[in-house]
Coordinates of C-alpha atoms and ligand atoms in Angstrom, one line a residue:
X199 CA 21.6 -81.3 -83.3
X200 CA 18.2 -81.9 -82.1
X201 CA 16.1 -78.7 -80.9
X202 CA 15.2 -79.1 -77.8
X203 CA 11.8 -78.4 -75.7
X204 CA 10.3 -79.0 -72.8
X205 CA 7.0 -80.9 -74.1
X206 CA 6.6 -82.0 -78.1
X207 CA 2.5 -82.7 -78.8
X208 CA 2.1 -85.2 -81.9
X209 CA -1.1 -83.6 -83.7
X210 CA -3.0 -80.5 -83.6
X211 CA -6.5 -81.2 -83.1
X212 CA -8.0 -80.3 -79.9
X213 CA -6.6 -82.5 -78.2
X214 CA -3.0 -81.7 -79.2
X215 CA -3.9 -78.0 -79.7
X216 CA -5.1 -77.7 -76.0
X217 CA -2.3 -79.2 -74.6
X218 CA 0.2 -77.5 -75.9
X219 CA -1.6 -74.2 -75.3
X220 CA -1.9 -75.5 -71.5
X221 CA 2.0 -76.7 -71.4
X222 CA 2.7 -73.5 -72.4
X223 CA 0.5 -71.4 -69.8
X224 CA 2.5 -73.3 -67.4
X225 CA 5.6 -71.7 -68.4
X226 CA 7.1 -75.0 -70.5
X227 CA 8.6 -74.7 -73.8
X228 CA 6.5 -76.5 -76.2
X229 CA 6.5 -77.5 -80.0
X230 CA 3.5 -79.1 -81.8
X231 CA 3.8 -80.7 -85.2
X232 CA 0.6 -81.3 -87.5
X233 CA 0.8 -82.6 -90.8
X234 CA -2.5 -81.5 -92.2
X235 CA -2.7 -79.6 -95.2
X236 CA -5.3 -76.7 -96.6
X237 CA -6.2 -76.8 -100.1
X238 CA -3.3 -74.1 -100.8
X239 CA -0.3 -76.7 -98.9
X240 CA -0.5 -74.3 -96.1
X241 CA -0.5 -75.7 -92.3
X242 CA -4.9 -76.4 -91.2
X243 CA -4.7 -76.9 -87.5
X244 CA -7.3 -78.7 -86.1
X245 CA -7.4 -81.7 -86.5
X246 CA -10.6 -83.8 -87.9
X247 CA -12.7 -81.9 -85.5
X248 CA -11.8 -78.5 -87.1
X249 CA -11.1 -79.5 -90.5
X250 CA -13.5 -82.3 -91.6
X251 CA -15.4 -82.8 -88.3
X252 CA -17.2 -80.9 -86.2
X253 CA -17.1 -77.6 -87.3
X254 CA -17.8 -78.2 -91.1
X255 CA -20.6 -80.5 -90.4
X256 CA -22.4 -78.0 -88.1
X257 CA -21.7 -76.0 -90.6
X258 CA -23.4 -77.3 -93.2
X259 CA -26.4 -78.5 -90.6
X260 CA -27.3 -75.0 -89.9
X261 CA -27.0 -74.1 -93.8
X262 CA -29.7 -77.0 -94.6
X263 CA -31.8 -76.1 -91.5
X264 CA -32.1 -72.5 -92.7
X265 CA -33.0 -74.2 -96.0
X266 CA -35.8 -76.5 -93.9
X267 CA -37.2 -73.4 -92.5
X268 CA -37.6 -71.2 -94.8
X269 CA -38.9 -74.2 -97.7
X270 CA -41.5 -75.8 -95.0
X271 CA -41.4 -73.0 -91.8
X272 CA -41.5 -70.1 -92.3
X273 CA -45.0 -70.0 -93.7
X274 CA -46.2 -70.8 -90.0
X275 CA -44.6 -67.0 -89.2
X276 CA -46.8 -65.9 -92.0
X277 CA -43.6 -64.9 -94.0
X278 CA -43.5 -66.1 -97.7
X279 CA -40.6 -67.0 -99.6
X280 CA -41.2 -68.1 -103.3
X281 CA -38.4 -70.4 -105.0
X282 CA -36.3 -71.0 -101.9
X283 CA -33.0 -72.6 -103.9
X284 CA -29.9 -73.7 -102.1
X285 CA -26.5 -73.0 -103.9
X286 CA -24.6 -75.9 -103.0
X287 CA -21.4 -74.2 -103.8
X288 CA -22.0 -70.9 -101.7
X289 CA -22.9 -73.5 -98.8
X290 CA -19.7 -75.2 -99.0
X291 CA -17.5 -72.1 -99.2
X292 CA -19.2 -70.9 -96.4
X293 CA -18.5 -73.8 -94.3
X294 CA -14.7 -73.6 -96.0
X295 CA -14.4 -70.1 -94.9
X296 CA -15.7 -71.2 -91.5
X297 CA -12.9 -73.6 -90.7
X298 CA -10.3 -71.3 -91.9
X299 CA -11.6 -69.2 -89.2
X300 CA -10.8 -72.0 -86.8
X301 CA -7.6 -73.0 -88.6
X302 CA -6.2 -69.1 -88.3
X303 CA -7.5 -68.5 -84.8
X304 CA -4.8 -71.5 -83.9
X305 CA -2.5 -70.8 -85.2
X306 CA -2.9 -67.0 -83.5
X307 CA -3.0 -69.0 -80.4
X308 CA 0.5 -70.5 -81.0
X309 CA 2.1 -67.2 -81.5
X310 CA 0.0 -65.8 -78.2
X311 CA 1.2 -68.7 -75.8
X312 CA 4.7 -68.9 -77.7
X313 CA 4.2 -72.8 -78.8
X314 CA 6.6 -73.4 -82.0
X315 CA 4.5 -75.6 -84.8
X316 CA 6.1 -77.5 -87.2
X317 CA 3.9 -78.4 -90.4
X318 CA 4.7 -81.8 -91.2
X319 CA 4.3 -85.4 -90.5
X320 CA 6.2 -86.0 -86.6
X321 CA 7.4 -89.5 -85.7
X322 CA 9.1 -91.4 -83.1
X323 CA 13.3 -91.4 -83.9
X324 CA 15.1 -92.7 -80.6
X325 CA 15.1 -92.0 -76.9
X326 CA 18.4 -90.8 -75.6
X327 CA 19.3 -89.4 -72.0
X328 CA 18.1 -86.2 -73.5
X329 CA 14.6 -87.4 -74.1
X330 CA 12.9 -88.7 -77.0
X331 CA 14.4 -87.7 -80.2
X332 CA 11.1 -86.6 -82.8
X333 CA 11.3 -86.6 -86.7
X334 CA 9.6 -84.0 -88.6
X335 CA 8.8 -84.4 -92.3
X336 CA 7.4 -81.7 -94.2
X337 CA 8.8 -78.9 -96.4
X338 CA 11.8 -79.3 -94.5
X339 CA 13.1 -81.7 -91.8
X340 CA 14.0 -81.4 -88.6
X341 CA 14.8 -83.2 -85.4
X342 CA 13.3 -82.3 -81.9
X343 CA 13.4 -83.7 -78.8
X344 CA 11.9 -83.5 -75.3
X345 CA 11.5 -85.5 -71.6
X346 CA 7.8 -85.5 -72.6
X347 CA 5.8 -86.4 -75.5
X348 CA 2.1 -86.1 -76.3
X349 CA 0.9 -88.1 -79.1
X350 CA -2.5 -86.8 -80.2
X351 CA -2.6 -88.3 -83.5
X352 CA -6.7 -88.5 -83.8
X353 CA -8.5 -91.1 -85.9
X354 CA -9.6 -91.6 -89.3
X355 CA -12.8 -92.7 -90.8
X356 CA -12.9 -96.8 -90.8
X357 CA -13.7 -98.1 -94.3
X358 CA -15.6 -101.7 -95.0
X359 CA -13.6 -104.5 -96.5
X360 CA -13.8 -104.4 -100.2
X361 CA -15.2 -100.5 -100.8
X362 CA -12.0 -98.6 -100.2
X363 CA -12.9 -94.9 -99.9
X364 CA -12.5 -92.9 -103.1
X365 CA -14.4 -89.8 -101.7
X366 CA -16.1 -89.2 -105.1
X367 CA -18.7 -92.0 -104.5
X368 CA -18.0 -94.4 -101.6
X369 CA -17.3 -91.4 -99.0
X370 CA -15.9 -90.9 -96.0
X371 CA -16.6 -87.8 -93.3
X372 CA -14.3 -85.9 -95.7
X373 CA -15.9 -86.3 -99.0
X374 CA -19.7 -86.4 -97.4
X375 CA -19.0 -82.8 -96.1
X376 CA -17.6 -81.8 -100.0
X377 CA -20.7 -83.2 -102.3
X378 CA -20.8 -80.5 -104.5
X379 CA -24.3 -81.3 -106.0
X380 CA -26.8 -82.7 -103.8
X381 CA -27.8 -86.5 -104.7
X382 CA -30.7 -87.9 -105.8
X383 CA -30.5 -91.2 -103.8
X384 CA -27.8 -91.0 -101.0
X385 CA -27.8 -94.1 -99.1
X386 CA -25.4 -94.4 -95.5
X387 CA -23.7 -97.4 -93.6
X388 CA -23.8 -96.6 -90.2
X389 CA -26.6 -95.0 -88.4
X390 CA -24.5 -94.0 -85.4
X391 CA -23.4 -90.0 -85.2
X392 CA -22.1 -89.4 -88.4
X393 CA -24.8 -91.0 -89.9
X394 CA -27.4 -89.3 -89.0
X395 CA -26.1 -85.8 -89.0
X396 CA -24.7 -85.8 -92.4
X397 CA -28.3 -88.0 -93.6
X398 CA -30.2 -85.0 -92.1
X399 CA -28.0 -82.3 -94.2
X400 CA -28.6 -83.9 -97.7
X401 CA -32.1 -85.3 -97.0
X402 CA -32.7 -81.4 -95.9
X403 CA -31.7 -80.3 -99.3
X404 CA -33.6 -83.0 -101.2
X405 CA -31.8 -86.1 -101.2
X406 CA -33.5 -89.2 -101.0
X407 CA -31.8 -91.1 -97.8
X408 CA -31.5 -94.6 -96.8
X409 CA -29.3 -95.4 -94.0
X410 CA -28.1 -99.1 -93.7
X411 CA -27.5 -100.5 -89.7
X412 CA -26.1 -103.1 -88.9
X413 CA -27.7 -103.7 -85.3
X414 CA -31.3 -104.3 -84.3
X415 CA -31.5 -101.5 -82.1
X416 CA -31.3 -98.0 -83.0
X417 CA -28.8 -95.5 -81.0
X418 CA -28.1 -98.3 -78.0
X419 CA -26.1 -95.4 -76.3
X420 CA -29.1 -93.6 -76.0
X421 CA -32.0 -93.6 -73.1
X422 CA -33.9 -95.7 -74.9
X423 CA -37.1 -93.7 -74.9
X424 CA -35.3 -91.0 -76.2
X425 CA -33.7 -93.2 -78.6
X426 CA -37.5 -95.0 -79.4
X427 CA -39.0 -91.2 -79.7
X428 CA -36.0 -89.8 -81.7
X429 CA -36.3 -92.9 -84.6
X430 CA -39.8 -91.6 -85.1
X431 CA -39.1 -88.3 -85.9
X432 CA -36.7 -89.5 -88.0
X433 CA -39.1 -91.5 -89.9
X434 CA -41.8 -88.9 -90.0
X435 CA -38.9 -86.4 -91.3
X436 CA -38.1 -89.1 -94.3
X437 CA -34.9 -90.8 -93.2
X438 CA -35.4 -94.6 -94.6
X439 CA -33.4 -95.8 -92.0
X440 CA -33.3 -100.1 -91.9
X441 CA -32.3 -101.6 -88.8
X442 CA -30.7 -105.2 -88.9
X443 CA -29.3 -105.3 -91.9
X444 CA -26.2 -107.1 -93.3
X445 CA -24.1 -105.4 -96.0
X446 CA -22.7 -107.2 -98.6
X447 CA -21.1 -106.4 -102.1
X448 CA -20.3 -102.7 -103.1
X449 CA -20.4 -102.1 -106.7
X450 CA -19.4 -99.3 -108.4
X451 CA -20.6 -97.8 -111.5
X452 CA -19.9 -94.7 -113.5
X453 CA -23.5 -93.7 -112.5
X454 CA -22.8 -94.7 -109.0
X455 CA -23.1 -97.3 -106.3
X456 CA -24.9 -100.0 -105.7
X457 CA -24.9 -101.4 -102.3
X458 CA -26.4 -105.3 -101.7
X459 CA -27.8 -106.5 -98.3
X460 CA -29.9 -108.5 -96.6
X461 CA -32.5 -107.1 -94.2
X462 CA -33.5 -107.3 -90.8
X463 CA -35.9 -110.6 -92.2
X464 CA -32.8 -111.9 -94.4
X465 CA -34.1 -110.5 -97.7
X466 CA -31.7 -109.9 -100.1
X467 CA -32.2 -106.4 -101.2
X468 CA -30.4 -103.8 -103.8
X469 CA -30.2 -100.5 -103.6
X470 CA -28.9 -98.1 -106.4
X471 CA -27.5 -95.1 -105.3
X472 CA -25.9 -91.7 -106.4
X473 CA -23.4 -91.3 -103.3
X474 CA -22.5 -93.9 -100.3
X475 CA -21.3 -92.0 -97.3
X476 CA -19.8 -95.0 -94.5
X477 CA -19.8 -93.9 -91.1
X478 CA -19.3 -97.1 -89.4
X479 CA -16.6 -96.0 -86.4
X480 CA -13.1 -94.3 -86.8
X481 CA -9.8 -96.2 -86.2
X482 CA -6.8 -95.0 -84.3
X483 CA -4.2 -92.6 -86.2
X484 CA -1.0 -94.5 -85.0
X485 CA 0.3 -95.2 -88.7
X486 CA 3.4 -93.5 -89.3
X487 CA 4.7 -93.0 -85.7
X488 CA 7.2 -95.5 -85.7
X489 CA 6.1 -96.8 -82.6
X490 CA 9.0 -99.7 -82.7
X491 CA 11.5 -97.1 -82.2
X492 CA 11.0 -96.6 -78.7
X493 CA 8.2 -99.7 -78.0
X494 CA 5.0 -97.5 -77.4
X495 CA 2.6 -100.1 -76.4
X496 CA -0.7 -100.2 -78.7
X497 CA -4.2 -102.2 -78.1
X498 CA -5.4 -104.7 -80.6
X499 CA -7.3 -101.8 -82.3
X500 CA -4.1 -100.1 -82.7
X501 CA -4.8 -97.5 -80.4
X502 CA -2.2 -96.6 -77.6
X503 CA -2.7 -98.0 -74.4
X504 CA -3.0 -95.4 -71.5
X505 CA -4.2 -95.6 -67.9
X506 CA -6.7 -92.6 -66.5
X507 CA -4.4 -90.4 -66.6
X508 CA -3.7 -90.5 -70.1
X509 CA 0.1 -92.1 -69.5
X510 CA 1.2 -94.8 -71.7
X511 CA 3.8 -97.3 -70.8
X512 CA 6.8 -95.2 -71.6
X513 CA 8.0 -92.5 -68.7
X514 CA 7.0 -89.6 -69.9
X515 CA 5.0 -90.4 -73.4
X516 CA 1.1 -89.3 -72.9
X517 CA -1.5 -90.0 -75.1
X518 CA -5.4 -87.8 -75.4
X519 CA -8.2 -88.1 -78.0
X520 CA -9.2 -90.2 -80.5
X521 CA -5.8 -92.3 -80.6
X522 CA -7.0 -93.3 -76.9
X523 CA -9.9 -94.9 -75.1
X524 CA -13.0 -93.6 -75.0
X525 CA -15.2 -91.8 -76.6
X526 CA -14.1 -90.3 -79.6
X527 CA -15.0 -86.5 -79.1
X528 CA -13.5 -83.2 -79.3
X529 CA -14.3 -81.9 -76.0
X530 CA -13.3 -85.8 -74.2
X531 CA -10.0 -84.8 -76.2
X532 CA -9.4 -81.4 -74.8
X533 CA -10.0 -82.6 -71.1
X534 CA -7.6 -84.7 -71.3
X535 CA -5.0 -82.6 -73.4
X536 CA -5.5 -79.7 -70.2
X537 CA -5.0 -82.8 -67.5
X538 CA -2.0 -84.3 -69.3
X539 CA -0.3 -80.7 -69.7
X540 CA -1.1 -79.8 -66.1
X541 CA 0.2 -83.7 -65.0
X542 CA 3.6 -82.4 -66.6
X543 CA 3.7 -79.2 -64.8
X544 CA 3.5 -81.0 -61.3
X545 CA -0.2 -80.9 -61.2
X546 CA -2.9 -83.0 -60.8
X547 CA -5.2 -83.0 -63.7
X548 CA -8.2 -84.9 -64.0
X549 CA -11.2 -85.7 -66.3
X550 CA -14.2 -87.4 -65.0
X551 CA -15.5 -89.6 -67.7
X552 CA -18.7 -89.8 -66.5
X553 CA -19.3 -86.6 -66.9
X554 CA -18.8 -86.2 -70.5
X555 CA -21.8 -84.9 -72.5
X556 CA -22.8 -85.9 -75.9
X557 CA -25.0 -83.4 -78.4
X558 CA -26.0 -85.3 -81.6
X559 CA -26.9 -82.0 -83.9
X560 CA -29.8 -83.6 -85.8
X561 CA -33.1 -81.7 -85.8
X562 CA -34.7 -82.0 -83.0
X563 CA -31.2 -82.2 -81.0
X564 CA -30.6 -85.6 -78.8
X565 CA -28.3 -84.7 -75.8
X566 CA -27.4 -86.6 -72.5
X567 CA -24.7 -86.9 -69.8
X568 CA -24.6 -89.3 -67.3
X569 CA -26.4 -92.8 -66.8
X570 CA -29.5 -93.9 -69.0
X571 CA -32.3 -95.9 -67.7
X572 CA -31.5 -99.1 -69.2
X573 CA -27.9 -98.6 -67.6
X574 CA -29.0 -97.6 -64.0
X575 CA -31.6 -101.0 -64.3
X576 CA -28.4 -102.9 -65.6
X577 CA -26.5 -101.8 -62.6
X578 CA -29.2 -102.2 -60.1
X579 CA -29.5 -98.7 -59.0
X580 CA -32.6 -97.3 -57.8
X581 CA -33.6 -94.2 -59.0
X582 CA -37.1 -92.4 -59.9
X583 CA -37.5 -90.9 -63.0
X584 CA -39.0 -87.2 -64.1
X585 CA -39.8 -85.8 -67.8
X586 CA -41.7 -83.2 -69.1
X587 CA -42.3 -82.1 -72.6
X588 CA -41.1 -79.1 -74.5
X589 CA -44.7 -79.2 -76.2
X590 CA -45.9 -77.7 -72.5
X591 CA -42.9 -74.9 -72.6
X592 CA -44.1 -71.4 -73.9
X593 CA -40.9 -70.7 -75.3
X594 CA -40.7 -73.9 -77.5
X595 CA -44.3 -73.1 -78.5
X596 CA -43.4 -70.0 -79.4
X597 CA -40.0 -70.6 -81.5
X598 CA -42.6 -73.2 -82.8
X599 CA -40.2 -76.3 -81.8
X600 CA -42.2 -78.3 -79.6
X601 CA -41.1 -81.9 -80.3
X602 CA -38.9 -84.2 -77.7
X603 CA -38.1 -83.5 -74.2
X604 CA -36.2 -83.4 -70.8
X605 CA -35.8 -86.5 -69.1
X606 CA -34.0 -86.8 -65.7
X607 CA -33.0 -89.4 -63.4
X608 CA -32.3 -89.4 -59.8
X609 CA -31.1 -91.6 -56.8
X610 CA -34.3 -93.0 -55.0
X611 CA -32.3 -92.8 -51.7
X612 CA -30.5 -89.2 -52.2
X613 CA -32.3 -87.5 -55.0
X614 CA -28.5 -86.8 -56.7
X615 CA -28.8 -86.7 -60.2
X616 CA -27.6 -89.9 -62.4
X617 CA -28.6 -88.9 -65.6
X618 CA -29.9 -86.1 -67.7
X619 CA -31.4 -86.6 -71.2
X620 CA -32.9 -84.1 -73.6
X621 CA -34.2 -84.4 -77.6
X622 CA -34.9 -80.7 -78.7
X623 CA -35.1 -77.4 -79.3
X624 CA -31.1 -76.4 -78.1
X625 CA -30.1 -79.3 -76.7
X626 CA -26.7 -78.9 -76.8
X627 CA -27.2 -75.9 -75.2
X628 CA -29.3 -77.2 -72.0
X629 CA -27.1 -80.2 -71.4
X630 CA -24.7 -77.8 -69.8
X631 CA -26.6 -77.1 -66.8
X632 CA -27.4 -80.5 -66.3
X633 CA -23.6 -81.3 -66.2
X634 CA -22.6 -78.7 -63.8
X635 CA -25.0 -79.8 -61.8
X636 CA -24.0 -83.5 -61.9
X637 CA -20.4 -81.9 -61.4
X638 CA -21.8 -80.2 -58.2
X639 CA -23.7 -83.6 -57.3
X640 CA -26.6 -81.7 -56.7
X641 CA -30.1 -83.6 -56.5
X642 CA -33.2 -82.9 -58.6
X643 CA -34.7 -80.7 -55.9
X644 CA -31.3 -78.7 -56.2
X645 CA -32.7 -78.3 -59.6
X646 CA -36.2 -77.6 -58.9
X647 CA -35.5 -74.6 -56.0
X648 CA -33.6 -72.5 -58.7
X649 CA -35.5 -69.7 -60.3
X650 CA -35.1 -70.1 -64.0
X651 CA -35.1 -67.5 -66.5
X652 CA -39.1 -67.3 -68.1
X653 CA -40.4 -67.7 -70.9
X654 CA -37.2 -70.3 -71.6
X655 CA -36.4 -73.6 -72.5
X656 CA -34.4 -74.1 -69.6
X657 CA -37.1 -74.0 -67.5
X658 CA -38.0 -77.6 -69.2
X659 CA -35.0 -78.7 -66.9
X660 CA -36.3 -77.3 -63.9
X661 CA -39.8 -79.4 -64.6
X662 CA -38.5 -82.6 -65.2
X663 CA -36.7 -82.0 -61.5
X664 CA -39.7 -81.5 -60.6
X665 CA -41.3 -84.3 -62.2
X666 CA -39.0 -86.5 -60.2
X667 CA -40.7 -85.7 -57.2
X668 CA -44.3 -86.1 -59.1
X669 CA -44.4 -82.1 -58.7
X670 CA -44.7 -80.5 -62.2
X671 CA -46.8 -77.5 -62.2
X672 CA -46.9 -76.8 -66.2
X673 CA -47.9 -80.1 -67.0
Ligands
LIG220 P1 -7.9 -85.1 -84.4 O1 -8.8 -84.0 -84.4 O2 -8.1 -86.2 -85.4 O3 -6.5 -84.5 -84.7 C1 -5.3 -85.2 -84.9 C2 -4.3 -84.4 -85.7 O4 -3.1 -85.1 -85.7 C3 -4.7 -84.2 -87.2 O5 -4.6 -82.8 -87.5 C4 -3.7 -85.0 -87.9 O6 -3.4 -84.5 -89.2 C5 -2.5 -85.0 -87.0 N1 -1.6 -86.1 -87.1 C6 -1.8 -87.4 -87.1 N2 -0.7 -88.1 -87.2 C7 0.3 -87.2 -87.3 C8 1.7 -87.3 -87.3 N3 2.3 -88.5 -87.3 N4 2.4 -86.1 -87.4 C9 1.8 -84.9 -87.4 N5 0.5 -84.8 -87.3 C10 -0.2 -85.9 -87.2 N6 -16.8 -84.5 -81.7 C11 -17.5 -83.7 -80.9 O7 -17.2 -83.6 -79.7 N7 -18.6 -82.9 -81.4 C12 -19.0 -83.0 -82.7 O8 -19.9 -82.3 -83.1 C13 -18.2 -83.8 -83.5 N8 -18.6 -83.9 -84.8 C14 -17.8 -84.7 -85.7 C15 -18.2 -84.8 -87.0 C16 -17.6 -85.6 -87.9 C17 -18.0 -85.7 -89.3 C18 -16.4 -86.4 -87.4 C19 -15.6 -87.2 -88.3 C20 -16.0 -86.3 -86.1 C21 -16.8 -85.5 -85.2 N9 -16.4 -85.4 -83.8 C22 -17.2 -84.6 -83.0 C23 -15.3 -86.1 -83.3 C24 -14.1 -85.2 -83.2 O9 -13.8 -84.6 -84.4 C25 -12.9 -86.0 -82.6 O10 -13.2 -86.6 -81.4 C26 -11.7 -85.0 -82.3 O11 -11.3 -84.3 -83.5 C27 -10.5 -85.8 -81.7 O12 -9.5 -84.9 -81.5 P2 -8.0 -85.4 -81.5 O13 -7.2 -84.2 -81.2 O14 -7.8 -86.6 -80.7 O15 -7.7 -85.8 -83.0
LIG221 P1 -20.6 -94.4 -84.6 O1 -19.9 -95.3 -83.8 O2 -21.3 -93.3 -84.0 O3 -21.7 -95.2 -85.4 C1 -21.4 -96.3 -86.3 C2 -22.6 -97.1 -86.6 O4 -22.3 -98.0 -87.6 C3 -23.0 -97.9 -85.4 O5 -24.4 -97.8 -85.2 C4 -22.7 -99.4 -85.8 O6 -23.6 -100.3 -85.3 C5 -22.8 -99.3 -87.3 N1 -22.0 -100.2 -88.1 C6 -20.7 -100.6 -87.8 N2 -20.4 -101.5 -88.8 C7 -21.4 -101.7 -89.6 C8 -21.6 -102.5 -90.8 N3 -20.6 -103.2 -91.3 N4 -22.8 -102.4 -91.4 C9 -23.8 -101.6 -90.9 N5 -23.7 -100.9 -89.8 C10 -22.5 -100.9 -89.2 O7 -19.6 -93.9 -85.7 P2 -19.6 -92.8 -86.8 O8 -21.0 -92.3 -87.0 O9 -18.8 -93.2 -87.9 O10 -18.9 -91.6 -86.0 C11 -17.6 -91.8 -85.5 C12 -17.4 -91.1 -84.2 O11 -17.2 -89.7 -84.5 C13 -18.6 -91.1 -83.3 O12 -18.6 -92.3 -82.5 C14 -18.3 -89.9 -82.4 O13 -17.4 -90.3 -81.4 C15 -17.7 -88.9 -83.4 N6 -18.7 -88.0 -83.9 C16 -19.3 -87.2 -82.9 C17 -20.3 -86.3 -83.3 C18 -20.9 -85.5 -82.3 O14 -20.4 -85.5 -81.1 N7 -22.0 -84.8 -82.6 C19 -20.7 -86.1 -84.7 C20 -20.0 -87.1 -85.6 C21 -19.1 -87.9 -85.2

């Protein structure tokens, strides 16, 4: 006999975390099943984001900034520090300890909202009057079933053809964030996200780091003066980082790897290298579902195709996150596990994809929400443009962080704010008022009449509102 529930979510990231936490605020009787395993066999919920995502690489970004400071910094503060030394292995059981944190504080969740979890792999079975019928494979197996299903099955690192990951020297995000020794040479394919955050982590602790890109352009999702400003800091700070280039052969050694491609002038070129992280895109987790068994419809990428509300083309299957369209980020995942959970419940959930920030946590930070310059040109919108400098904001001069900026743009016609872009000091932190106030469709002036808190960086936001009308006073 199958157990039944109300709602069964397919992965525990936060996608499927949130939504069964939502499901069951609104009184339904939920299960989530997540296969992934901590070092001991136990149950790690969390999902990539939790377990070899977000919170480990943050981790380990503000472990090698401390490092940066106090090696090349702190001086400035008139504080010495002889022999600053990094412990590699004290860094990466801190990060460890900090997603056991995460993975425990779920699993306390479950218990607090009543959601049952079931550690092991779930998949598709059959769909009966009763609902659809769920497999669970772990230490045990079981059989659930529900009217509604949420598959939030996440992603997984894409690897290229012919350098299969072995995540002791042709990595993925999971062996990148587990290097136990940092590398001499460390070279990167990919210089999107991933890229750049985990090259700013080992070239921090002394790695030397070449990162290999494909396109001509760097960041094309990104304003591109932000984008043109943030590739010279990255230069200035060491990153080799090669535009246009083609990959070819991966070799591997005992020593290491050694990566062959031609550059952005066609050059053949070799590099030798300790460690090769690829961070090239993620593909769809929709392996091991068994799909068939009930005819979920997937895309050509092999991700499941939903509309914009998250329903796929079976009554009553939803899909959220990664295994989706879209962007492929935690908080993107967790809208949508809240909307789909509420859609159940007789509610009308919604997520406005527009309004979806992204932080990149590199050093200075690159944030934006909304529509970049080259977009709003593209689309033919008018709009006026304001920026202003954190280099003219006491508080940046004074945490001594003074590179990058606030850039807004606004409707020429209505003032409402289209876009917000930051690189700096806190980034992620400031893009948060520029997306409530895109949520709020206020206009720049909006911006510009509210008192903000001095000496802070915020009040960089409030200038570049004010730069829109050609009003800064601090600059
Ligand atoms: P996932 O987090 O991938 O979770 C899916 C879960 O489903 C996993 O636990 C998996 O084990 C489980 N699963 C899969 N198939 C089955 C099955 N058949 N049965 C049972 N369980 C199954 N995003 C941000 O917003 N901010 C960041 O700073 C950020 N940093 C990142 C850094 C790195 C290095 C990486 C790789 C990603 C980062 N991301 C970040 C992206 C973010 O991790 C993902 O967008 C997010 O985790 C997607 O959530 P999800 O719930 O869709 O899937
Ligand atoms: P990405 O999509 O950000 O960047 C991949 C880069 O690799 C692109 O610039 C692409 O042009 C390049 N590329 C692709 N194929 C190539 C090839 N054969 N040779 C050379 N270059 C090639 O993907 P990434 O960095 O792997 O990250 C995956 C996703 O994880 C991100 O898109 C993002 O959604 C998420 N993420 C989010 C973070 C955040 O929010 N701070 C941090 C890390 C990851």
């Amino acid at each position: 006999m199958s157990k039944p529930f109300d709602v069964i979510v397919i992965g525990a990231g936060p996608g499927g975390y949130i939504a069964a936490i939502r499901a069951a605020q609104l009184g339904k009787q939920v299960a989530c099943i997540d296969e992934w395993k901590n070092a001991s066999g136990g149950p790690a919920p969390g999902g990539t984001c939790t377990n070899v995502g977000c919170i480990p690489s943050k981790a380990l970004l503000q472990s090698s900034e401390h490092f940066d400071q106090a090696q090349h910094h702190f001086s400035d503060h008139g504080i010495s520090a002889k022999e600053v030394k990094m412990a590699v292995a004290k860094m990466l059981s801190r990060k460890d300890t900090v997603v056991k944190q995460n993975n425990d504080g779920i699993l306390y969740l479950f218990k607090k909202n009543k959601v049952t979890f079931f550690h092991g792999r779930g998949s598709f079975a059959s769909k009966s009057e009763a609902g659809y019928e769920i497999k669970v494979v772990g230490q045990t197996e079981e059989s659930l079933v529900a009217k509604h299903i949420i598959v939030a099955t996440g992603s997984s690192a894409r690897a290229l053809p012919g350098a299969p990951f072995d995540e002791e020297q042709i990595l993925s995000n999971d062996g990148a964030l587990r290097i136990g020794a940092v590398p001499k040479q460390l070279a990167l394919i990919g210089s999107g996200v991933i890229g750049l955050e985990m090259g700013s982590v080992w070239r921090r602790l002394g790695a030397q780091v070449t990162i290999l890109e494909g396109l001509p352009t760097f960041l094309g999702a990104v304003d591109e003066q932000i984008a043109k400003e943030a590739k010279k800091v990255f230069d200035k700070q060491g990153l080799n980082i090669q535009l246009g280039v083609k990959v070819g052969d991966i070799a591997r050694s005992k020593k290491g790897v050694s990566v062959n491609y031609t550059n952005a002038k066609g050059e053949p070129q070799r590099l030798e290298v300790d460690k090769l992280i690829v961070s090239i895109g993620r593909v769809p987790n929709t392996n091991g579902l068994n799909v068939e068994a009930v005819g979920l419809q997937l895309d050509e990428r092999g991700a499941i195709v939903v509309d914009a509300d998250c329903q796929t083309n079976l009554p009553g299957v939803w899909a959220v996150g990664d295994v989706v369209r879209g962007p492929m980020l935690a908080h993107k995942a967790e809208e949508e596990g809240v909307a789909v959970a509420e859609r159940i419940a007789g509610q009308h959930g919604h997520v406005d994809f527009n309004l979806v920030p992204w932080v990149i946590y590199t050093s200075p930070e690159i944030a934006w929400v909304g529509r970049t310059e080259q977009q709003l040109k593209q689309d033919g919108v008018a709009y006026k443009a304001g920026s202003f400098p954190f280099l003219a904001n006491g508080r940046a001069r004074a945490l001594g962080d003074t590179t990058g900026m606030v850039k807004m743009l606004a409707d020429a016609h209505t003032d409402e704010i289209l876009g917000v872009h930051i690189m700096g000091p806190q980034a992620s932190e400031l893009i948060a008022e520029a997306t409530v106030a895109m949520a709020f469709k206020a206009s720049a002036e909006d911006i510009a009449r509210i008192c903000h808190a001095h000496p802070s960086l915020s009040e960089s936001t409030k200038e570049a509102a004010l730069a829109v009308d050609k009003r800064t006073l601090n600059f």
